[in-house]
Structure formats: C-alpha cells, structure tokens
Coordinates of C-alpha atoms and ligand atoms in Angstrom, one line a residue:
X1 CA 25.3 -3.4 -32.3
X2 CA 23.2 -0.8 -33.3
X3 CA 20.4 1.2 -31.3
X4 CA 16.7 0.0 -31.7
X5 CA 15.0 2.6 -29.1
X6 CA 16.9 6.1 -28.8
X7 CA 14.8 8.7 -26.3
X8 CA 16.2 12.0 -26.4
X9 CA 15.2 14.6 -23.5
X10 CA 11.9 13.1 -23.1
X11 CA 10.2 14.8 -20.3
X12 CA 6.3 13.9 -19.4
X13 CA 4.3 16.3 -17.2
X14 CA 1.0 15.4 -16.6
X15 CA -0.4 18.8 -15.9
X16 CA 0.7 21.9 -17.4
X17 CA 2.4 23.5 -14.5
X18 CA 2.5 19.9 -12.7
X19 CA 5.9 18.5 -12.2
X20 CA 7.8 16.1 -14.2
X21 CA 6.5 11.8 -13.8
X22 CA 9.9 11.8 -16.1
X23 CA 12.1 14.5 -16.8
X24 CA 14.8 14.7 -19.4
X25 CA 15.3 11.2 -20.2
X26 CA 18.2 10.1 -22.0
X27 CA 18.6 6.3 -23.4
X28 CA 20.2 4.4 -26.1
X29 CA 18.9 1.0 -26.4
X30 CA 20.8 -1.6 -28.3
X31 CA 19.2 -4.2 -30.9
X32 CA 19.2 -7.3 -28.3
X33 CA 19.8 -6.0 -24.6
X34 CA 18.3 -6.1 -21.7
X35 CA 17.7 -3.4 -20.1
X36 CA 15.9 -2.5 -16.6
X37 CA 14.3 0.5 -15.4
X38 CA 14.7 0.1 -11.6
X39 CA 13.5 2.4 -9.1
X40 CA 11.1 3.4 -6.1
X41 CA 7.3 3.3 -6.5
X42 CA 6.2 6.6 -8.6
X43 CA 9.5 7.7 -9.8
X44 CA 8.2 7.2 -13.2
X45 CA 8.9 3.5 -14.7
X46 CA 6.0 3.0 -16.0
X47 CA 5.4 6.1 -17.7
X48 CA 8.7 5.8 -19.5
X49 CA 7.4 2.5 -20.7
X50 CA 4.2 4.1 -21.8
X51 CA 5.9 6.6 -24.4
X52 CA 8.1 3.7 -25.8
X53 CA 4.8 1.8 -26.4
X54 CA 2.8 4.9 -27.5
X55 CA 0.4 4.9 -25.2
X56 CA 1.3 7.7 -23.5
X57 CA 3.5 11.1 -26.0
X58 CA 6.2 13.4 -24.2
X59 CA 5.3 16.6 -23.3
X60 CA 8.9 17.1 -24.9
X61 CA 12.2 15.2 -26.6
X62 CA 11.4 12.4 -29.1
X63 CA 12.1 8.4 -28.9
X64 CA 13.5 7.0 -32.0
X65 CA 13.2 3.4 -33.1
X66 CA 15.7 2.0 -35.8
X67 CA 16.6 6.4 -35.9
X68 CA 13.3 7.1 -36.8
X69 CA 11.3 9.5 -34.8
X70 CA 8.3 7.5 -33.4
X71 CA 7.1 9.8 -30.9
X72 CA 4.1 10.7 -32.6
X73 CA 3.2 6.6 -34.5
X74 CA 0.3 5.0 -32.6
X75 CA 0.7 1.8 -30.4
X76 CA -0.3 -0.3 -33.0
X77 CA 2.0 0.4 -35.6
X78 CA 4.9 0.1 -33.2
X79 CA 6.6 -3.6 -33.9
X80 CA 6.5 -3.6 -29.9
X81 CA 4.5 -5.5 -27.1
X82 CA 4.0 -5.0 -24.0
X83 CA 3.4 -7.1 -20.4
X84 CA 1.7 -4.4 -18.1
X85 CA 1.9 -4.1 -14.7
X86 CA -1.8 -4.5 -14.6
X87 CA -2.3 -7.0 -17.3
X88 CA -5.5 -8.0 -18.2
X89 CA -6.7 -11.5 -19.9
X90 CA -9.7 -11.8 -21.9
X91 CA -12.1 -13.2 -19.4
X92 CA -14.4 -14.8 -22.3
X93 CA -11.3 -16.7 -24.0
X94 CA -9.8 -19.8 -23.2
X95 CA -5.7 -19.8 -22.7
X96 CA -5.3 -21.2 -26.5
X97 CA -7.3 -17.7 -28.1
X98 CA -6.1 -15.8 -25.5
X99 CA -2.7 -16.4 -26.8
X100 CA -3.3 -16.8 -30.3
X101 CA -5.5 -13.3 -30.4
X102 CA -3.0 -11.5 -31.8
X103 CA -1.8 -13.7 -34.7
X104 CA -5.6 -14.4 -35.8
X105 CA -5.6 -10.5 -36.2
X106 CA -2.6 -10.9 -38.5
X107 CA -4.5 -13.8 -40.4
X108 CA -1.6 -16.6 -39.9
X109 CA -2.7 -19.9 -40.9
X110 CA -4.7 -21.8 -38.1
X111 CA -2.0 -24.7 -37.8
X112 CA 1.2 -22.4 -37.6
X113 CA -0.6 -20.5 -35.2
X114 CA -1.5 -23.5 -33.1
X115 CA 2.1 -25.2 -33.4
X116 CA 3.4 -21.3 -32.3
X117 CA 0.9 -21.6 -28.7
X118 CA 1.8 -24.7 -28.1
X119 CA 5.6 -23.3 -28.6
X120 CA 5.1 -20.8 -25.9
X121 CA 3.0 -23.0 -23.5
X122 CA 5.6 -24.9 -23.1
X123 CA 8.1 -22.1 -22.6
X124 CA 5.6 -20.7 -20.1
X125 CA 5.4 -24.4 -18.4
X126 CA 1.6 -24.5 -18.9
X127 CA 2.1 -27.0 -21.4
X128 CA -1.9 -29.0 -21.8
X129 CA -3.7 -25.4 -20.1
X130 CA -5.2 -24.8 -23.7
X131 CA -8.7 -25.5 -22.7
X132 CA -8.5 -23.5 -19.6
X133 CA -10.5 -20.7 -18.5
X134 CA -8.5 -17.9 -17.5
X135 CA -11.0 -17.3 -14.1
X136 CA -9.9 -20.9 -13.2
X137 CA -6.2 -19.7 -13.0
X138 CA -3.8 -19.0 -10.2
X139 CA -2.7 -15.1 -10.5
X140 CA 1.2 -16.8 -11.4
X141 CA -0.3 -19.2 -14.0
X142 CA -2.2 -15.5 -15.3
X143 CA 0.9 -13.8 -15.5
X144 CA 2.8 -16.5 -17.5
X145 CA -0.3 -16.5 -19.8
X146 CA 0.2 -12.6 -20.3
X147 CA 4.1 -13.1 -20.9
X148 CA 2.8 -15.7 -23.3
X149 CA 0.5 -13.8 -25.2
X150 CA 3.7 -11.5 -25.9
X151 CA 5.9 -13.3 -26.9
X152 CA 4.4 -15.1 -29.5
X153 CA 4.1 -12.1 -31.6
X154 CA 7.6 -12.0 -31.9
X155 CA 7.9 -8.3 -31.9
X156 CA 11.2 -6.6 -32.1
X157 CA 10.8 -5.1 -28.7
X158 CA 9.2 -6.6 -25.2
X159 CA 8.2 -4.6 -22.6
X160 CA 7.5 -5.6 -19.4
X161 CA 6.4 -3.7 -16.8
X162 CA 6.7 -5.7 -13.4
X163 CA 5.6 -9.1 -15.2
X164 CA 6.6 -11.5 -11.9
X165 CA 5.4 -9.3 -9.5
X166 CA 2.3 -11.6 -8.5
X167 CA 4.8 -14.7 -8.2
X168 CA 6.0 -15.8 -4.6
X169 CA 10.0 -16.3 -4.7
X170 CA 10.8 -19.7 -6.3
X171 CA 8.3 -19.2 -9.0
X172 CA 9.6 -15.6 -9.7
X173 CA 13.1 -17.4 -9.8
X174 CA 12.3 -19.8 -11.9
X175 CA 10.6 -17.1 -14.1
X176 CA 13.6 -14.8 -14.5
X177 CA 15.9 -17.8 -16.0
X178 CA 12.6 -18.9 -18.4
X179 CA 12.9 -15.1 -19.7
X180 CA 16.6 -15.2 -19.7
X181 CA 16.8 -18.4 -21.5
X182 CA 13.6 -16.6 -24.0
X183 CA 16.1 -14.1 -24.6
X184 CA 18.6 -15.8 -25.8
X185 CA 16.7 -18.5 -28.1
X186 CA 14.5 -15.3 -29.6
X187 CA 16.0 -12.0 -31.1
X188 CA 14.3 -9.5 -29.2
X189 CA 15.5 -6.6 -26.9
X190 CA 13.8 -6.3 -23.8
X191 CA 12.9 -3.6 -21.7
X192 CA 12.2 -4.6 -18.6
X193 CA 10.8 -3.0 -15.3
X194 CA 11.0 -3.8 -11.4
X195 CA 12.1 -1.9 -8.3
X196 CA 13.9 -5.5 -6.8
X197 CA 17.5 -4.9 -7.1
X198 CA 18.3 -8.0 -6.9
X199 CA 15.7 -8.7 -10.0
X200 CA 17.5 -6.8 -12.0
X201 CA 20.8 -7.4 -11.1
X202 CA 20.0 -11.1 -12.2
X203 CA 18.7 -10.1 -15.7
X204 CA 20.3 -7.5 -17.3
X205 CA 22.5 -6.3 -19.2
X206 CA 22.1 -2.6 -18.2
X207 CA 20.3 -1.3 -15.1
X208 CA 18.9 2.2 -15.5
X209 CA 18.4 3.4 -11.8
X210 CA 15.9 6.0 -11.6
X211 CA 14.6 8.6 -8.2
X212 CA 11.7 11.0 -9.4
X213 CA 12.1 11.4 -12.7
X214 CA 15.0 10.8 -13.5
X215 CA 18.3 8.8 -14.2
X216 CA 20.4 8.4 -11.4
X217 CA 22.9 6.3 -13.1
X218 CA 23.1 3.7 -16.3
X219 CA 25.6 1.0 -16.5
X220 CA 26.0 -2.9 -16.0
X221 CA 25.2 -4.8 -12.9
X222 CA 28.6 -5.1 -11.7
X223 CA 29.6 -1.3 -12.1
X224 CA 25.8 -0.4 -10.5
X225 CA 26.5 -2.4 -7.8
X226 CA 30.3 -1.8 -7.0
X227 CA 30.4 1.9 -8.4
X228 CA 27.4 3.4 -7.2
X229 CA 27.7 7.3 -8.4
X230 CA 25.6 8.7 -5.5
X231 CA 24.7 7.9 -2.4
X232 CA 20.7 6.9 -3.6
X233 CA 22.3 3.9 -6.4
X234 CA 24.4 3.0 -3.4
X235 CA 21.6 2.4 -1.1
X236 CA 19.1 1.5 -3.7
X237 CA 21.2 -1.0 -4.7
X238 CA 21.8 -3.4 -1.8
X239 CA 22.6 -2.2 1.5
X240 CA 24.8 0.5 2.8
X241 CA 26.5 2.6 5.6
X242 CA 26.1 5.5 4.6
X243 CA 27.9 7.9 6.9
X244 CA 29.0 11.8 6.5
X245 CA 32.7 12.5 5.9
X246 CA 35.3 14.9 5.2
X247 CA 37.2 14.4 2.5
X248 CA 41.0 15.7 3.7
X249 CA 42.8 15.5 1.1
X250 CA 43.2 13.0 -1.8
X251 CA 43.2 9.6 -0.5
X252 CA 42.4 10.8 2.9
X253 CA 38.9 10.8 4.4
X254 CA 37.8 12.1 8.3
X255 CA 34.9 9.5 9.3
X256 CA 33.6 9.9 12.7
X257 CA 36.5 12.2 13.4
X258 CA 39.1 9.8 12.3
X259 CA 41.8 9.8 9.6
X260 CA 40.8 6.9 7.0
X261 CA 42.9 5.7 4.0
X262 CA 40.9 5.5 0.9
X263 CA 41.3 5.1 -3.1
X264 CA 39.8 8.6 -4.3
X265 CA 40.9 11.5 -5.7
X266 CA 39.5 14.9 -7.3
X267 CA 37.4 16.5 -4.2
X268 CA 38.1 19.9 -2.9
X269 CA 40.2 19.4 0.5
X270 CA 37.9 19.5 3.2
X271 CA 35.2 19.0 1.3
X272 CA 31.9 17.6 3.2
X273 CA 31.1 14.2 1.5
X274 CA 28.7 11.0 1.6
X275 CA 31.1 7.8 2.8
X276 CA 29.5 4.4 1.5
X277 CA 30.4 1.2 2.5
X278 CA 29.1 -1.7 2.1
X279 CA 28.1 -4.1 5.1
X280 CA 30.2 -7.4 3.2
X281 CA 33.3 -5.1 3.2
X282 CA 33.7 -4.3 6.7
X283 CA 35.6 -6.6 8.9
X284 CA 34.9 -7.2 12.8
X285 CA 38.6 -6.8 14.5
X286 CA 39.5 -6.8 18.2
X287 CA 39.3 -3.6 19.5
X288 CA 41.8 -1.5 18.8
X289 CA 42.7 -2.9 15.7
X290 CA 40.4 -1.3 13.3
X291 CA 39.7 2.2 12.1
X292 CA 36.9 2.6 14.8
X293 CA 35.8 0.6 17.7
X294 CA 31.7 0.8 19.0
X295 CA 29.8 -1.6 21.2
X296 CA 28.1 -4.7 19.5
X297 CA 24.6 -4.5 19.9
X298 CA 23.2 -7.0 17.7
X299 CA 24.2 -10.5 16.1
X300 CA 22.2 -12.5 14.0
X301 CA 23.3 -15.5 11.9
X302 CA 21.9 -15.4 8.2
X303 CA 23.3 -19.2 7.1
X304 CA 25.6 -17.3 5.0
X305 CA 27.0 -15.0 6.7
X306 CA 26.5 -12.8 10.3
X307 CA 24.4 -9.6 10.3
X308 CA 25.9 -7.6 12.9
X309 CA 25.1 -3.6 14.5
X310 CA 27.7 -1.6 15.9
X311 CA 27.5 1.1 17.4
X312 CA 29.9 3.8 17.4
X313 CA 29.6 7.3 18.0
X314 CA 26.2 8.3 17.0
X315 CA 26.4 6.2 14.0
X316 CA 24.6 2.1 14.0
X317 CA 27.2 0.5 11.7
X318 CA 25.9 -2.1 9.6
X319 CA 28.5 -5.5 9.2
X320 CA 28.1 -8.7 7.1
X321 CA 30.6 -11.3 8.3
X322 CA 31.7 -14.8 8.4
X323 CA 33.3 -13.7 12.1
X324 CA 31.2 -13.9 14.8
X325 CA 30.9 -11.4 17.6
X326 CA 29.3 -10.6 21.3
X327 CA 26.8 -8.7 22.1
X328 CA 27.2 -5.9 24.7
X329 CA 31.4 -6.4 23.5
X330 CA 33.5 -3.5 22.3
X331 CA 34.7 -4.5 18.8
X332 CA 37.0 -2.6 16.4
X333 CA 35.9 -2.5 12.6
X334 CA 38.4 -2.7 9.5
X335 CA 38.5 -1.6 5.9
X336 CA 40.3 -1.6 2.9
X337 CA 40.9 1.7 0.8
X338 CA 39.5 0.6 -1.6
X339 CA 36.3 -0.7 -0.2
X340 CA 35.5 2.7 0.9
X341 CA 33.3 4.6 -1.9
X342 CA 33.1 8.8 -1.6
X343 CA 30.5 10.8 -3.2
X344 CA 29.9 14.6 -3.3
X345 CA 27.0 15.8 -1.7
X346 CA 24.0 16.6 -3.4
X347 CA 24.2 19.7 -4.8
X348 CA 20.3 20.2 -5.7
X349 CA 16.7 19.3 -4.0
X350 CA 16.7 17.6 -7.3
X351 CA 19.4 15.7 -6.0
X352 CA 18.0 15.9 -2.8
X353 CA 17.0 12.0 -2.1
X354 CA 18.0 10.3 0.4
X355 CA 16.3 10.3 3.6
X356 CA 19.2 10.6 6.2
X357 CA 17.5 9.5 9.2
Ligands
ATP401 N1 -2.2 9.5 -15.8 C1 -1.6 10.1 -14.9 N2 -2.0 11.4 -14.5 C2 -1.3 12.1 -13.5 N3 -0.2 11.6 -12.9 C3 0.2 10.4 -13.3 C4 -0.4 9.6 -14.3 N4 0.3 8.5 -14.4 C5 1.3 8.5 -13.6 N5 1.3 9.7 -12.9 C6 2.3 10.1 -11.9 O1 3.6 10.1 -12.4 C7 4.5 9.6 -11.5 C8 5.2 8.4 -12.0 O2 4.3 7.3 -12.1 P1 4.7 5.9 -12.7 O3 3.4 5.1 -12.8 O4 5.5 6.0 -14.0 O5 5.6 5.3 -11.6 P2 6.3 3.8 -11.4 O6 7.8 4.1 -11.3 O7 5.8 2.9 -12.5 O8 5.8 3.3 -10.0 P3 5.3 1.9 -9.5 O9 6.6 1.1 -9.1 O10 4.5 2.2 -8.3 O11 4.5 1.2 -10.6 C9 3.8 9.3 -10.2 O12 3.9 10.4 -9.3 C10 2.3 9.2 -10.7 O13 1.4 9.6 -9.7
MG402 MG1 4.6 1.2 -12.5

C-alpha cells in the first residue's frame, strides 16, 4: 500500500517564543488505514488534525498527500473532510440539505444526490429523518448527521475529531462497528481522534499515542497494548503497576528489594528503571509463594474478574483475578518473566510525564 498523508517534522507553535501544541511530528499514512491519534486533553490532537485539513499551517515540516507537498493548499482543495470535535449543523436546513450541501456545491444531479442521502441515512440509522429540523434532534442523532454529511462526499480522507463523544456507551458502541463496517464497504483512509483507549483499540489499525506534543509511540493495537515503550503508553493504555526497579543484570530485576526473573535484556547493570505490569498478569498465591507478599486491603468483584489492592511495602499493588481473596489477609503475588515489562527512565522533562504519585 502506498502512503496518502506523509507529515514530516511538523511542529505548530502558536506564539513565537510559545511552546510547541505539536512538535516534530512524524507519520506515514497508508491509502486505506485507520489510524488514531490518542492522547490526554491538550496534547495536541486536534491541532494535528487541523494542518492535515489546512485549517491550521506548521510553523515547520511539511504534510504530503499522494507525495505532494500540501502544506501550503487551502482546505478546500484538499480531497479531505472532516467531523470536528465541535461540529456544527446548519441550523436553517433540514437533515436532507444538511447532508446533501456539499454535493449541490459540486452540481450532482438532484436524484443521485437524493438516492446518495438516503444511502447514508440509512448507514447513520436515521433512515425517514429527512424532513427533520436539526434543533429537534438529540445531540447523538446530531453527531450521526455530521458523520453523515462527510461521508457522502466520498473524499479520499475522513477526519474525525472525537465524532462519538456526545454518545452514551451503547450508542457509541454501536457507532464504532457502523464506522468500521463504513470503512470497509468505502475506500477511504481514516484518521481518527479520541483519548478512550479502549476506543481506539477497537478501531484501528494503528494507534498513534501522543503526551504534549508529541509521539510517544506508533504501532498496532496489540503491540501498544502489550509493548508499551514507556511507562506513559503503558499507563495510558489500560491500567498499570508501575513500580521503580533495578535492573541487576540481564534478565534480572530488584522490585521492592527482591530478586525478580524477567525476559529483558540491554540495560546497564544496576541501572534504575520503570517496572510495568499489568493488573490481569499478576496472580494472588498463598503467602509465601509468590515473589512478594502484602496485606489485602481491598476486593471487589467486576463480573468478570476480581479487582483486588495489595499492599506491600510502600507500594498499593493493583490485581485483576478470577481468584478470590480476604481482606485484612496476607497474600503472596506471582508473575511470569515475561509478563514483567522494563523501561528506562526518562531521560528528559520532555520525557518527563508521568505523575508518580
Ligand atoms: N488557536 C490556538 N491558540 C493558542 N493555543 C492553542 C490554539 N489551539 C490549541 N492551542 C493549544 O495547543 C495545545 C494542543 O491543543 P489541541 O486542541 O490540539 O489538543 P487536543 O489534544 O485536541 O485536546 P482535547 O482532547 O482537549 O480536544 C493546547 O495546549 C492548546 O491550548
Ligand atoms: Mg481536541
């Protein structure tokens, strides 16, 4: 597959001497993925999404569409859409020329035009709203009506920033499996936007996890999830322990003063590192029989699974279990090798962005 949206070292400041919304952003976009920007309030998704639009030009680096350098071509002549974060419908228009507003500008025939919106009505599941007035609208039934609107350009690139976030959970569900199933039946790459994890876990093809500006790490769902390269992806991206350690030599780390077996290799010996495990991996043992054993402070059953604190050391761990245990118990806690995740340090304030409580 070949790249549709290349940017290369964009930065955006939005004051001369201000700091950077985005800063040296690096992303090749293939013709047909999905791709997410996810990633705390402010740490500049939507600005990102501005520049591929054109609404908004780096201070430096270019974005490239099909190789050619678009940084400067207005909105307009971009064969992208967007879905903003704060979309807006025109209040004056009923659903039907709300959607159809941008293929009247493009002078299609009035009864392709009608057989297209009634196309992605019924993709949208507001199949018979035609007549509607967008004031008479629930905010969900708005937001499908924006992602409508869209859509039915056809453009080469979609670009949605945040579309579901006014749905409650089923709807948004039932929302992300409608665009999925869009995606597939029409030819169009999508850049997509959201700080839920899970959200984007569901969708994509490749998560782009970003922290103030900038990329923390690009890759599929799976290798986000289960190779998190620093300790923010890591606890971005579902929850973690995440616990100093000493790395003692290859395969060996100290946590909590203890000798641990673990997978990795390539730190310095005795280097100070971030340990991160994940809740699901660690097993409630007897005590005694596990790396560490701490009191039990908290149970509570989640259906699934039991969400369970203990406490050891100075540390609250964090366990996800299909075992049971007792409150105000000692417990011991078990781990594989390679369940345990080490990362270096940050090395920069840059890097600087977790906050260790
Ligand atoms: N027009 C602007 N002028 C000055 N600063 C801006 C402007 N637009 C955005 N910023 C700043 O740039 C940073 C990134 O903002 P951006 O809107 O891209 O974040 P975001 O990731 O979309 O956040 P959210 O999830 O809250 O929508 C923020 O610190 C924001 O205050
Ligand atoms: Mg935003």
């Amino acid at each position: 597959m070949e790249n549709i949206i290349e940017l290369k070292n964009v930065t955006k400041r939005f004051e001369d001497d201000g700091s950077a919304a985005v800063k040296d952003f690096n992303l090749s976009v293939k013709r047909g993925e999905f791709v997410t920007f996810l990633g705390p309030s402010g740490c500049g998704k939507t600005t990102t999404l501005r520049m591929i639009a054109g609404f908004d030009t780096p201070t430096s680096g270019s974005i490239l569409l099909d190789g050619r350098d678009i940084t400067a071509l207005p909105p307009n002549k971009r064969p992208i859409n967007t879905v903003f974060q704060r979309y807006a419908l025109f209040p004056h228009l009923n659903i039907y020329d709300n959607i159809a507003f941008g293929l009247k500008l493009k002078k299609i025939k009035e009864d392709e035009i009608r057989k297209k919106v009634t196309e992605v009505l019924e993709i949208v599941d507001l199949a018979g709203f035609e007549k509607r007035s967008t004031s008479t609208l629930s905010g969900g039934q708005q937001q499908r009506v924006a992602i409508a609107r869209a859509i039915v350009n056809e453009p080469e690139v979609l670009l949605l920033d945040e579309p579901l976030g006014a749905l409650d959970l089923k709807l948004r569900q039932v929302m992300q499996r409608e665009l999925m199933r869009i995606k597939k039946e029409v030819n169009i790459t999508f850049i997509y936007v959201t700080h839920d994890q899970g959200e984007a876990l569901t969708m994509s093809d490749r998560i782009v996890v970003m922290n103030k500006g900038i990329i923390q790490q690009t890759g599929d769902p799976v290798s986000i999830y289960d190779e998190p390269q620093n300790a923010f992806v890591a606890d971005f991206i579902g929850e973690s322990n995440i616990i100093d350690g000493i790395m003692v030599r290859d395969r060996l780390v100290k946590i909590q003063g203890v000798d641990v077996p673990c997978v990795d290799t390539g730190f310095a010996e005795n280097e100070a590192v971030d340990v991160v495990i994940r809740p699901e991996d660690l097993d409630i043992v007897e005590e005694g029989a596990g790396f560490i054993d701490g009191l039990v402070t908290e149970v509570i059953y989640e259906g699934a699974y039991y969400d369970i604190r203990v406490m050891a050391g100075d540390y609250e761990w964090h366990i996800q279990s299909n075992m049971s245990a007792t409150p105000g118990k000692k417990a011991g806690l078990a781990i594989l090798p390679d369940n345990i995740q080490i990362m270096h340090k940050p090395r920069s304030s840059d890097e600087e962005i977790i906050e260790k409580d």
